[in-house]
PDB file of C-alpha atoms and ligand atoms in Angstrom:
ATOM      1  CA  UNK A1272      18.295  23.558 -28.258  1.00  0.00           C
ATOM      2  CA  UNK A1273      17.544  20.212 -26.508  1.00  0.00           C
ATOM      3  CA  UNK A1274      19.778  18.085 -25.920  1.00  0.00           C
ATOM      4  CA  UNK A1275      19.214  14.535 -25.490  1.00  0.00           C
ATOM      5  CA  UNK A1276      22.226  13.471 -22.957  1.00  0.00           C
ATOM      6  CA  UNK A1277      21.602  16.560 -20.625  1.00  0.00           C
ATOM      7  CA  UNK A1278      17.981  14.886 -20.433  1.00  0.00           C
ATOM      8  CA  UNK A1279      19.355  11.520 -18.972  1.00  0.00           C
ATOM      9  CA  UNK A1280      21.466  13.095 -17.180  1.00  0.00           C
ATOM     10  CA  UNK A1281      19.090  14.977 -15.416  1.00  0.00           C
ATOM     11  CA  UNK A1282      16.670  11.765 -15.045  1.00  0.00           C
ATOM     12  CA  UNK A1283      19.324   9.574 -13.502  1.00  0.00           C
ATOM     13  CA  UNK A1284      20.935  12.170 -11.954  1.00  0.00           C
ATOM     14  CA  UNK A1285      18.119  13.368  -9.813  1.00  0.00           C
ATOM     15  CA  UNK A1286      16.609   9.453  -9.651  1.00  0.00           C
ATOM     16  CA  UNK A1287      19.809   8.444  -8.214  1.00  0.00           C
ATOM     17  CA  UNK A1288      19.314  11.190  -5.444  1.00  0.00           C
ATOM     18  CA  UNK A1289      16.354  10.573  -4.340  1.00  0.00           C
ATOM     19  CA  UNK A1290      16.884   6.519  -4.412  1.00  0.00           C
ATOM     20  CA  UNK A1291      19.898   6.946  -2.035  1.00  0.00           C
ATOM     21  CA  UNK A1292      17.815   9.209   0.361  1.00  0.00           C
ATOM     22  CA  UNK A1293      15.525   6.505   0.593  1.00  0.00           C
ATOM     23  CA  UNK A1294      17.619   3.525   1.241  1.00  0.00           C
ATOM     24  CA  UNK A1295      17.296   4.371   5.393  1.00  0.00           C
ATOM     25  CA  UNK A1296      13.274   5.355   5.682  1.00  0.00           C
ATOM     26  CA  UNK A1297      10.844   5.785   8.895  1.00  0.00           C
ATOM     27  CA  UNK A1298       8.623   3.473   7.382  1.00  0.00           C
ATOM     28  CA  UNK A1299       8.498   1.337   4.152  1.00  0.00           C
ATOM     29  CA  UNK A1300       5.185   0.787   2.905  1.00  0.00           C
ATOM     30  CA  UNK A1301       4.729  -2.481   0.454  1.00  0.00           C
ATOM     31  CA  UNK A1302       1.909  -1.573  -1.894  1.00  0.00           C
ATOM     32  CA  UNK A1303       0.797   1.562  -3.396  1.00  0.00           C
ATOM     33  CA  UNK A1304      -3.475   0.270  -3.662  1.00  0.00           C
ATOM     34  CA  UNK A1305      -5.889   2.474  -1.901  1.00  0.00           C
ATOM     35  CA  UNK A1306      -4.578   1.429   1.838  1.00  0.00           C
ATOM     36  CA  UNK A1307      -0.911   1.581   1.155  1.00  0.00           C
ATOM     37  CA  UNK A1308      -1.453   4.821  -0.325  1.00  0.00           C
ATOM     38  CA  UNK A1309      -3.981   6.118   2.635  1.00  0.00           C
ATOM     39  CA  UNK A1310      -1.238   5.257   5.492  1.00  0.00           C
ATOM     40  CA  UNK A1311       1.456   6.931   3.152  1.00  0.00           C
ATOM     41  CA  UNK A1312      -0.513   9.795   3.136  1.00  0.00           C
ATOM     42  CA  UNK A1313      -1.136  10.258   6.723  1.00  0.00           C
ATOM     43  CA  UNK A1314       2.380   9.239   7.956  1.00  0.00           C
ATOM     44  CA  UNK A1315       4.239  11.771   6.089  1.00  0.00           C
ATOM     45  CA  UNK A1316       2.040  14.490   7.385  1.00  0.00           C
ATOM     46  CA  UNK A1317       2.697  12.668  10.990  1.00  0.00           C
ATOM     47  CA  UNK A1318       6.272  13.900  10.115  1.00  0.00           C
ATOM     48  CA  UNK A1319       7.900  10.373   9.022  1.00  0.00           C
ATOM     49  CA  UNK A1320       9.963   9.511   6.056  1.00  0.00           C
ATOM     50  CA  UNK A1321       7.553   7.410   3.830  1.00  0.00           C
ATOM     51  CA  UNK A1322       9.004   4.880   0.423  1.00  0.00           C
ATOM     52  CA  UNK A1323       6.489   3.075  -0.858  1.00  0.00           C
ATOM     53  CA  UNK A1324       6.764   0.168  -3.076  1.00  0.00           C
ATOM     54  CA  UNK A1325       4.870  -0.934  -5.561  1.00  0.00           C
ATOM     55  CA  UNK A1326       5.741  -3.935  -7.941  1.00  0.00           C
ATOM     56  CA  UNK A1327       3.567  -2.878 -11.017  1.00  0.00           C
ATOM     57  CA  UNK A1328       3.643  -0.111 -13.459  1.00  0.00           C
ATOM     58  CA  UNK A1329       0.553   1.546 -12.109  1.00  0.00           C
ATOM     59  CA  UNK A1330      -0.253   2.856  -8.755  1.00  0.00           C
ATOM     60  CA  UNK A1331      -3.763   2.234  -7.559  1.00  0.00           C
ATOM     61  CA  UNK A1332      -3.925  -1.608  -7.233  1.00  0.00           C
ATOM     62  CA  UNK A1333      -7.343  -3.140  -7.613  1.00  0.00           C
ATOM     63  CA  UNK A1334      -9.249   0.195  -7.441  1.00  0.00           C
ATOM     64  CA  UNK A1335      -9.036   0.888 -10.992  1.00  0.00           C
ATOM     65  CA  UNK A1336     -11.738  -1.227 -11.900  1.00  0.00           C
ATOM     66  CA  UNK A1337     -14.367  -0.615  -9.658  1.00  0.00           C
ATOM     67  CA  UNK A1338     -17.009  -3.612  -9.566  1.00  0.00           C
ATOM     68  CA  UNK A1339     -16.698  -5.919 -12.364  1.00  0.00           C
ATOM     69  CA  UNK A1340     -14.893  -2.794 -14.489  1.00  0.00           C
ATOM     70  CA  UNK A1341     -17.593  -0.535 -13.926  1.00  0.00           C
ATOM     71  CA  UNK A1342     -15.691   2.285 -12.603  1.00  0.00           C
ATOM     72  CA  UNK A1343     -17.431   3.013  -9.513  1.00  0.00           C
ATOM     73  CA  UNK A1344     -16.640   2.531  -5.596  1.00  0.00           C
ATOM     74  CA  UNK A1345     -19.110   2.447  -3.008  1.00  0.00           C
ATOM     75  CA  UNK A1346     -18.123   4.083   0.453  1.00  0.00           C
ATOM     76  CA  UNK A1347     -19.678   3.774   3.616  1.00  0.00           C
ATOM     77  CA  UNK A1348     -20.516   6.418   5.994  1.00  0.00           C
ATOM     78  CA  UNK A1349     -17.800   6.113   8.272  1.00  0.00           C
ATOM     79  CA  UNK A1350     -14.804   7.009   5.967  1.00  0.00           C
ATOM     80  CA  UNK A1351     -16.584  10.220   4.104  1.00  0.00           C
ATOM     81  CA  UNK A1352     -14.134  12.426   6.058  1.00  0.00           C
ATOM     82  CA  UNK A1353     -11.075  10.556   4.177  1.00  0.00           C
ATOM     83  CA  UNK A1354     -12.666  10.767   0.614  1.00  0.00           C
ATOM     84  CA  UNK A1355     -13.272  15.138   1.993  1.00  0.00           C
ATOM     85  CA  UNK A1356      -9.558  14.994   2.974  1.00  0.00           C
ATOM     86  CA  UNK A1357      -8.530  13.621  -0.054  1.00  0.00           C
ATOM     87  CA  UNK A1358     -10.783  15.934  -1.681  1.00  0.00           C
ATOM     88  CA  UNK A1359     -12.357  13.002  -3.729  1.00  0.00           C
ATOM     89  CA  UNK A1360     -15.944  14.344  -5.449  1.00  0.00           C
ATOM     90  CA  UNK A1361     -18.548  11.512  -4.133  1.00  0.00           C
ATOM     91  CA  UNK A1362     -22.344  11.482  -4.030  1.00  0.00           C
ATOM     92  CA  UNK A1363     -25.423   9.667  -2.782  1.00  0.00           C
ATOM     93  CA  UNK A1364     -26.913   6.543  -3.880  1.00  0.00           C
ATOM     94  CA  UNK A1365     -29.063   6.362  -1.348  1.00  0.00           C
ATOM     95  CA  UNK A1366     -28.674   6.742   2.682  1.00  0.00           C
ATOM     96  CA  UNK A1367     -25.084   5.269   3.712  1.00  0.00           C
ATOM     97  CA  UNK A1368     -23.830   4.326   0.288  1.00  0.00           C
ATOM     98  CA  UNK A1369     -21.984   6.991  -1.694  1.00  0.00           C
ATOM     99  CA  UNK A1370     -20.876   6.588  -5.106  1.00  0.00           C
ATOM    100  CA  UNK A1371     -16.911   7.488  -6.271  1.00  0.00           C
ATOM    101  CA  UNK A1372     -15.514   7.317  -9.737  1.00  0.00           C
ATOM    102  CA  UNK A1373     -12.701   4.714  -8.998  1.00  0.00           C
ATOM    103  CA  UNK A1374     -10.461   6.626 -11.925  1.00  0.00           C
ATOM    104  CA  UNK A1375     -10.559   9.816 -10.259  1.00  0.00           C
ATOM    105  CA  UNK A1376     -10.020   8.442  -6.618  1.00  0.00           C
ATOM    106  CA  UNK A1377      -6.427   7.008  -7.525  1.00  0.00           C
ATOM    107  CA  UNK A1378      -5.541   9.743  -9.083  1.00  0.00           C
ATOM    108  CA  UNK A1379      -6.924  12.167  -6.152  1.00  0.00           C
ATOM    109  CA  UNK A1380      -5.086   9.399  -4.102  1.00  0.00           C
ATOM    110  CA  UNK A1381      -1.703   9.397  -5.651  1.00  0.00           C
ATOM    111  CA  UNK A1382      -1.553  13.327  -6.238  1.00  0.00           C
ATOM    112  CA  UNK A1383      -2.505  14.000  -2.403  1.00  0.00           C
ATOM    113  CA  UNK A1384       0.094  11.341  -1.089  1.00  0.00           C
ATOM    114  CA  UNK A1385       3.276  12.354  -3.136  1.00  0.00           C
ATOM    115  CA  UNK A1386       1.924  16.004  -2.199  1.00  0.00           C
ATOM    116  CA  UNK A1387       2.427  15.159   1.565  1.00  0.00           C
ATOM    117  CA  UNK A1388       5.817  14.020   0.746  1.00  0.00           C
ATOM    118  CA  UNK A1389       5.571  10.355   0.569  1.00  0.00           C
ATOM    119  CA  UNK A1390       8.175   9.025  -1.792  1.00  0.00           C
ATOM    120  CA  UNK A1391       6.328   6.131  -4.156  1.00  0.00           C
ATOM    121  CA  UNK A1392       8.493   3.675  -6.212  1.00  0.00           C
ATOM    122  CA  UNK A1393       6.917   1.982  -8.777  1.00  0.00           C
ATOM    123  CA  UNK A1394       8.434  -0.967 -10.783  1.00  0.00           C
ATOM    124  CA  UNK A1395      10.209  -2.402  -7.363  1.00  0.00           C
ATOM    125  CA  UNK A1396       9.204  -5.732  -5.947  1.00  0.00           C
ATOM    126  CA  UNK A1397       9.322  -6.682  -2.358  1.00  0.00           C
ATOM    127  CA  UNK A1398      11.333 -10.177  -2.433  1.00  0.00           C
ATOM    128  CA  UNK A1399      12.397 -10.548   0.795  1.00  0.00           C
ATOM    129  CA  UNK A1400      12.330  -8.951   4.643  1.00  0.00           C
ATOM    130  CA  UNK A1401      15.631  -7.418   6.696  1.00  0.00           C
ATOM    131  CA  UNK A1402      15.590  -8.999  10.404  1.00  0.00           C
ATOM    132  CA  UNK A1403      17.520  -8.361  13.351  1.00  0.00           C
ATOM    133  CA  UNK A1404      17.002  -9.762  16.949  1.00  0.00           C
ATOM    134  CA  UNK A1405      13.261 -10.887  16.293  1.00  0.00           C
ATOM    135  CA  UNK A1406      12.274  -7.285  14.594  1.00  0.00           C
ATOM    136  CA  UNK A1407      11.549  -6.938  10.642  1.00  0.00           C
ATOM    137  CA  UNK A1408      14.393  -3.746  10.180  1.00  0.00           C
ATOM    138  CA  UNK A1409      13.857  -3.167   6.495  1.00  0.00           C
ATOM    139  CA  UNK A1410      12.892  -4.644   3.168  1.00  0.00           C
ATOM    140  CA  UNK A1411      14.727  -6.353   0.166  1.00  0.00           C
ATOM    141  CA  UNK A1412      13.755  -4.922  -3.373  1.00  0.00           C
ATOM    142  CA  UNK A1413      14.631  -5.902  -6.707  1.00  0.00           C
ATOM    143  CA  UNK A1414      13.018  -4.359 -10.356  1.00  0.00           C
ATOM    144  CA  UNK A1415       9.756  -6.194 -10.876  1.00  0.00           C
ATOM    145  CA  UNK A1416      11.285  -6.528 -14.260  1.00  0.00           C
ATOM    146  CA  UNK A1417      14.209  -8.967 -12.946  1.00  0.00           C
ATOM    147  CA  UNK A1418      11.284 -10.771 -10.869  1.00  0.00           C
ATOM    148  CA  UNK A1419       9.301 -11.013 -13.852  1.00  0.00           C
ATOM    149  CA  UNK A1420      11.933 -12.042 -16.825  1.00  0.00           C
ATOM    150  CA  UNK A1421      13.100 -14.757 -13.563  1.00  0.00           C
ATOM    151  CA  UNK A1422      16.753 -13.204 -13.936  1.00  0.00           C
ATOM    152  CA  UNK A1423      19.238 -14.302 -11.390  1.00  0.00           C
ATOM    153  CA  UNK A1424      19.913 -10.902 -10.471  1.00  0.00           C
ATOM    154  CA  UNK A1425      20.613 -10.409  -6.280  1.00  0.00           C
ATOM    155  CA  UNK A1426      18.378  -8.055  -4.831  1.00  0.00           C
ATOM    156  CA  UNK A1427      19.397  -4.439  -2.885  1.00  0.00           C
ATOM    157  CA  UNK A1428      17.938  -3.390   1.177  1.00  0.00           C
ATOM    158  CA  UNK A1429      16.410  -0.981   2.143  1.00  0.00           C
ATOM    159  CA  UNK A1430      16.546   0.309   6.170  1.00  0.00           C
ATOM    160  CA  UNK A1431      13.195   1.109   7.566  1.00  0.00           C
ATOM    161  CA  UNK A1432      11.912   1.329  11.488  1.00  0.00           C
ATOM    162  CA  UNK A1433       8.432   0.085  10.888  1.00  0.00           C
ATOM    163  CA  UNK A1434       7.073  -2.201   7.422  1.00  0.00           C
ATOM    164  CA  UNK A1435       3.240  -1.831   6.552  1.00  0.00           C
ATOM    165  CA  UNK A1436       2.384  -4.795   4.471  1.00  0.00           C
ATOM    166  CA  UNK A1437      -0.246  -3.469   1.627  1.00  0.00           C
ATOM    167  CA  UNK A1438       0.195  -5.977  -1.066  1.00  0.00           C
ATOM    168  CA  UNK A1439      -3.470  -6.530  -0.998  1.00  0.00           C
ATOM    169  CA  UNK A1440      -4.980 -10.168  -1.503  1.00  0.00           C
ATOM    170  CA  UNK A1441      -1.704 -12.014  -1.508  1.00  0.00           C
ATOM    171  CA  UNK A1442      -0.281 -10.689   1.830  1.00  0.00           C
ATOM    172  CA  UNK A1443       3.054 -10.973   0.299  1.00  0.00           C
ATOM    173  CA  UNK A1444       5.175  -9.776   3.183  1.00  0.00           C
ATOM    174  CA  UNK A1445       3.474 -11.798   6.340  1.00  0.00           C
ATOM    175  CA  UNK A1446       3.666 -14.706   3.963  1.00  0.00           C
ATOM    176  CA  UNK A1447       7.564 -14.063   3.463  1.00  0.00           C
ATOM    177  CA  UNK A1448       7.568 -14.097   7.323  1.00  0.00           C
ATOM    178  CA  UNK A1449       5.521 -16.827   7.851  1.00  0.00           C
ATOM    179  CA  UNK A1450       7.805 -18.982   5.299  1.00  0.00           C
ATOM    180  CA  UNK A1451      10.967 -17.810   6.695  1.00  0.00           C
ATOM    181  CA  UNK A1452      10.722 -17.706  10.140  1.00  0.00           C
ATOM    182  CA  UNK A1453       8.634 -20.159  11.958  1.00  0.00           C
ATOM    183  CA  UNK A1454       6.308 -19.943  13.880  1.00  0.00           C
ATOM    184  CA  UNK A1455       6.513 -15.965  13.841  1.00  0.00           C
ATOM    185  CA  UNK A1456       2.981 -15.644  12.236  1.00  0.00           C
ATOM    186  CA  UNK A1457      -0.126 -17.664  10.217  1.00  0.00           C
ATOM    187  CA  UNK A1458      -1.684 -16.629   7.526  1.00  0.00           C
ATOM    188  CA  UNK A1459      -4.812 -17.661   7.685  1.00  0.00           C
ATOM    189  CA  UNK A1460      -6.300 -16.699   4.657  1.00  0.00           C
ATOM    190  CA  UNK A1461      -9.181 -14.480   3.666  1.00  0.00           C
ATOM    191  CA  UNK A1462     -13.243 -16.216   3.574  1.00  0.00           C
ATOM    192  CA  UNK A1463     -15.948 -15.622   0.978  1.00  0.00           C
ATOM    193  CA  UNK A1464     -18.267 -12.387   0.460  1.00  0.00           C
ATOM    194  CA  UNK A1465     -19.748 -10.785   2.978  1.00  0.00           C
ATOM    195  CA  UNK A1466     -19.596  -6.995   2.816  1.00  0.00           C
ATOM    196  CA  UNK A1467     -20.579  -6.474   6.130  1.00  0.00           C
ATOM    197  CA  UNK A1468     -18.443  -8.710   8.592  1.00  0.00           C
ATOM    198  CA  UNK A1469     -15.625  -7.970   6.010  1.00  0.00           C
ATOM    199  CA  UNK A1470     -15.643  -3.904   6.234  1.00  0.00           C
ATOM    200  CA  UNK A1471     -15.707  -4.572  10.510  1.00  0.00           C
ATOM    201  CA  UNK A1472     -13.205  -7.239  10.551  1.00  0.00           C
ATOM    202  CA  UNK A1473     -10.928  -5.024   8.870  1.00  0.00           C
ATOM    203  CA  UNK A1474     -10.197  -2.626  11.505  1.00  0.00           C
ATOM    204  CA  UNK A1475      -9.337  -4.524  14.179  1.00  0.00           C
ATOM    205  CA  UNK A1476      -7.533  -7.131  11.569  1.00  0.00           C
ATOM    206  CA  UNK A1477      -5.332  -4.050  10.993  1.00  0.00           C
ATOM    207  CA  UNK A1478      -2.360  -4.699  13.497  1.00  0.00           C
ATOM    208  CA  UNK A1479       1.241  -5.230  14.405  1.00  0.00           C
ATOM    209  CA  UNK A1480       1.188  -9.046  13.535  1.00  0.00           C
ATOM    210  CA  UNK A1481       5.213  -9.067  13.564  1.00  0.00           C
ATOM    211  CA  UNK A1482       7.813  -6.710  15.563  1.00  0.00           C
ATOM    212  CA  UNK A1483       8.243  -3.950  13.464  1.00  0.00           C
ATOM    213  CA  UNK A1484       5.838  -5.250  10.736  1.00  0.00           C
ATOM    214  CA  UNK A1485       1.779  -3.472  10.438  1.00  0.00           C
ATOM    215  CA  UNK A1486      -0.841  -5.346   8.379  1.00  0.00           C
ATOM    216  CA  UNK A1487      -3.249  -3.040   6.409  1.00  0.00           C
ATOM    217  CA  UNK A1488      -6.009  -3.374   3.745  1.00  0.00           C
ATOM    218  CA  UNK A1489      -6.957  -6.444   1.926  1.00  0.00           C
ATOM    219  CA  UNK A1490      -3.680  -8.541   3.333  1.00  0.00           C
ATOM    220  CA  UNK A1491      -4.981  -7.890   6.723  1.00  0.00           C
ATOM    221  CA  UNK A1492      -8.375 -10.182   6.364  1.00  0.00           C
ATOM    222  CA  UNK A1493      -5.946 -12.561   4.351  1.00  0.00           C
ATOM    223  CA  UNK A1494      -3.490 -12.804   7.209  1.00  0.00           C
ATOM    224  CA  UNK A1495      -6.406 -12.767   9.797  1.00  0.00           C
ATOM    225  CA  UNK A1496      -8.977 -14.864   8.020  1.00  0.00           C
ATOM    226  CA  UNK A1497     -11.332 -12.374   7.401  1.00  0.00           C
ATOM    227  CA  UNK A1498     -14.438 -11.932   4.401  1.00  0.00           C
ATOM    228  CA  UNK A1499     -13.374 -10.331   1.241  1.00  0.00           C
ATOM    229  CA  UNK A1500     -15.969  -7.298   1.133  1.00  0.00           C
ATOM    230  CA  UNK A1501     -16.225  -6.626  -2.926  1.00  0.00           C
ATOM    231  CA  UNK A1502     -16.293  -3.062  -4.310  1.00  0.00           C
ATOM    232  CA  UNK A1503     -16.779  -1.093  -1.242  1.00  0.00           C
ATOM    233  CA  UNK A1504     -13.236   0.391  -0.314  1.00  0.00           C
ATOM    234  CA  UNK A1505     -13.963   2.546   3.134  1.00  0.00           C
ATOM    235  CA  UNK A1506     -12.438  -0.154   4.919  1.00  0.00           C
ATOM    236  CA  UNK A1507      -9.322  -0.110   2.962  1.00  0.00           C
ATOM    237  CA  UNK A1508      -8.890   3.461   3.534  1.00  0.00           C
ATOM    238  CA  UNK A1509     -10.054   3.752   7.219  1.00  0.00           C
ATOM    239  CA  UNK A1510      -7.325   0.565   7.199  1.00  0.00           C
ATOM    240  CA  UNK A1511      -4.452   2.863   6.013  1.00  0.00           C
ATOM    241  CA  UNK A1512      -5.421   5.541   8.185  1.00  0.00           C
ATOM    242  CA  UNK A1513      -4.942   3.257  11.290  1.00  0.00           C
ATOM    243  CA  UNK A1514      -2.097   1.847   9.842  1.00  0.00           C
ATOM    244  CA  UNK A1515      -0.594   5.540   9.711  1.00  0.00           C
ATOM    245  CA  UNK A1516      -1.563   5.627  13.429  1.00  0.00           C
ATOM    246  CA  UNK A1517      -0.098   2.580  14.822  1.00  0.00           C
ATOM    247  CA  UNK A1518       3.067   3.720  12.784  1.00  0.00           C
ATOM    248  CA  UNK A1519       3.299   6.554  13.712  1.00  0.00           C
ATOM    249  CA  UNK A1520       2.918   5.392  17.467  1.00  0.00           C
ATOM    250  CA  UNK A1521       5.832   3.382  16.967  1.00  0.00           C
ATOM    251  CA  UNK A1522       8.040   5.906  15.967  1.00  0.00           C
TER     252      UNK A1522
HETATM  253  C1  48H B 270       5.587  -4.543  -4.225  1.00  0.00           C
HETATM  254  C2  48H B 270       3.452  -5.400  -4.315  1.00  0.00           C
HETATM  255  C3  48H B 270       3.907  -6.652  -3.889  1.00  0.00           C
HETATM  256  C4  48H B 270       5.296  -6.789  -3.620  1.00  0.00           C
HETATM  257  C5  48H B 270       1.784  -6.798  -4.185  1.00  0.00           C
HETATM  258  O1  48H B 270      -4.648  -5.090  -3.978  1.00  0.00           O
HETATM  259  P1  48H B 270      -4.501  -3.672  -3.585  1.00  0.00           P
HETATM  260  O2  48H B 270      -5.457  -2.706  -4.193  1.00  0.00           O
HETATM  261  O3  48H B 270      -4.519  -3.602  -1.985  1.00  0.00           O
HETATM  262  P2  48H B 270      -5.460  -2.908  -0.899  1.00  0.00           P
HETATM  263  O4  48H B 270      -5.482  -3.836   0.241  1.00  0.00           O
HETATM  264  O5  48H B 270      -5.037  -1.526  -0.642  1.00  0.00           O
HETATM  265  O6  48H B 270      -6.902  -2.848  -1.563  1.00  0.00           O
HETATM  266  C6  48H B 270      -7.586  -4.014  -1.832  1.00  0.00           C
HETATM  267  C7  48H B 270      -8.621  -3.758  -2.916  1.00  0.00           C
HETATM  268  O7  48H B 270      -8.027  -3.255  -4.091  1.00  0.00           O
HETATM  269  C8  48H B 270      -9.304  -5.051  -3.190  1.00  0.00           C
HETATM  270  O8  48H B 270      -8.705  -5.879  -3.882  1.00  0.00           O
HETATM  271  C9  48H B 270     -10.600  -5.344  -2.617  1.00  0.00           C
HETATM  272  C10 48H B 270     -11.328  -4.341  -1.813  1.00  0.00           C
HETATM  273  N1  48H B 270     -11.083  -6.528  -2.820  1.00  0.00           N
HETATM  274  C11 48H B 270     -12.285  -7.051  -2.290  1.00  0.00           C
HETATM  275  C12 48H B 270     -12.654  -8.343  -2.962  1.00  0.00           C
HETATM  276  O9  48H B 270     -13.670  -8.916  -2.519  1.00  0.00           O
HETATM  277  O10 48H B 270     -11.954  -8.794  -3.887  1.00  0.00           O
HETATM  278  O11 48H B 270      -3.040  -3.181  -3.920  1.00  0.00           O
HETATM  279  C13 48H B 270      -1.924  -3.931  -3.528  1.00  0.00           C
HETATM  280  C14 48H B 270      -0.727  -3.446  -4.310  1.00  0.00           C
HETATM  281  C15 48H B 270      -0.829  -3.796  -5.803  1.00  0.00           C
HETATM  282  O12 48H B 270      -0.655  -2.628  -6.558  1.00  0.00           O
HETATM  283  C16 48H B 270       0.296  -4.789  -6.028  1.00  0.00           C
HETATM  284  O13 48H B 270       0.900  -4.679  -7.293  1.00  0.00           O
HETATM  285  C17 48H B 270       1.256  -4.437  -4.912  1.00  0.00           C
HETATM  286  O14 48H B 270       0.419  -4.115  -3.817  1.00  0.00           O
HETATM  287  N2  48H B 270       2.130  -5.528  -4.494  1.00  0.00           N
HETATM  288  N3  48H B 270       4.262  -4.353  -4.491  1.00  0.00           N
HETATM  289  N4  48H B 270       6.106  -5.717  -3.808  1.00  0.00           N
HETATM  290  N5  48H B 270       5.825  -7.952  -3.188  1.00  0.00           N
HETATM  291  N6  48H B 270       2.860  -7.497  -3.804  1.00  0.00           N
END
């Protein structure tokens, strides 16, 4: 026999557990696309305590859709040993471009980084950063359905030793920074096409740009003022992986 309050209970109950666990993390990742969930992956097999925090529904962010919703990724040489650790199937198209169904990579995504122990919220917005004595010290969450219905509900914090701003395009974090405390960063904002310049300019765009806050993926060209690179996404996971790095480094 089923019964129907033993099942909340058990949802809220064990919801409730893990939420308080996470209110004091290592680090708090903003953004479950491909690099927010690449440097959640590797950090929580580095050994740290890893909430991420995604405002929508779905996990995946912009991957879902491949190129113009044809479901396909293109990845570049230099991350195939990601996609093999992931164990993502990809093939040839021809010399240095591989193919990827962009369906099965977030799913091969998600399952491998909850596997390594990284906690992911979904449904929580990032409103707002915690900052003591010139460091970012945690992030301020609220449900993305407050955000969206515009309720005047006050947000909850959450403690965490090092942010990694993955909110993709918008840079949503380093432009909460730059609002609120100034002079502490610029956002520069991201330039046209160019697959090439883009993929490079990634890497080194992916830094420390605040005291205790990493930028990685797409909202690292925005913040630096780097090319958008279209559907090839072995920059944003050799992004997460150095975000994991510097991270971890910082621990
Ligand atoms: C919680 C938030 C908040 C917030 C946003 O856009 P993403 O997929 O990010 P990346 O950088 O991992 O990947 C970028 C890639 O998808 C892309 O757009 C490319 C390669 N574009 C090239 C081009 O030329 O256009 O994911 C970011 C995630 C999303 O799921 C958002 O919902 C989430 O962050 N997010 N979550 N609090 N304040 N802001």
């Amino acid at each position: 026999m089923l019964d129907e309050v033993t099942i909340t209970r058990a949802i809220v109950e064990d919801f409730m557990k893990t939420f308080v666990e996470y209110t004091d993390v290592d680090v708090a990742i903003v953004g479950a696309g491909p690099s927010g969930m690449v440097a959640a992956k590797y950090l929580a097999e580095g050994g740290a305590k890893v909430a991420v925090f995604e405002r929508k529904l779905s996990v995946g962010g912009g991957m879902w859709g491949g190129g113009m919703m044809f479901p396909r990724i293109v990845i570049q040489d230099e991350a195939k040993h990601i996609l093999e650790d992931f164990e993502i199937h990809y093939w040839t198209h021809k010399d240095g471009y591989f193919l990827a169904n962009s369906i099965e990579v977030v799913g091969k995504l998600v399952s491998k980084t909850i596997a390594a122990g990284a906690e992911i919220f979904n449904l929580m917005s990032v409103e707002d950063v915690v900052i003591r004595d010139d460091k970012i010290t945690g992030v301020v969450i609220n449900w993305s359905a407050v955000e969206l219905a515009k309720l005047h509900v006050d947000p909850l914090s959450i403690r965490s030793k090092v942010v990694i701003d993955g909110t993709g395009h918008d840079a949503d974090v380093c432009r909460i920074v730059e609002r609120k405390i100034p002079g502490a960063l610029k956002v520069v904002g991201e330039k046209p096409m160019w697959a090439e310049v883009g993929e490079k300019f990634l890497l080194d765009a992916t830094k420390e740009v605040y005291p205790g806050l990493i930028v990685t993926g797409m909202a690292a060209n925005a913040v630096t003022g780097g090319p958008r690179m279209g559907p090839i996404f072995g920059g944003m996971m050799l992004s997460g992986e150095k975000a994991a790095k510097l991270a971890l480094s910082k621990l």
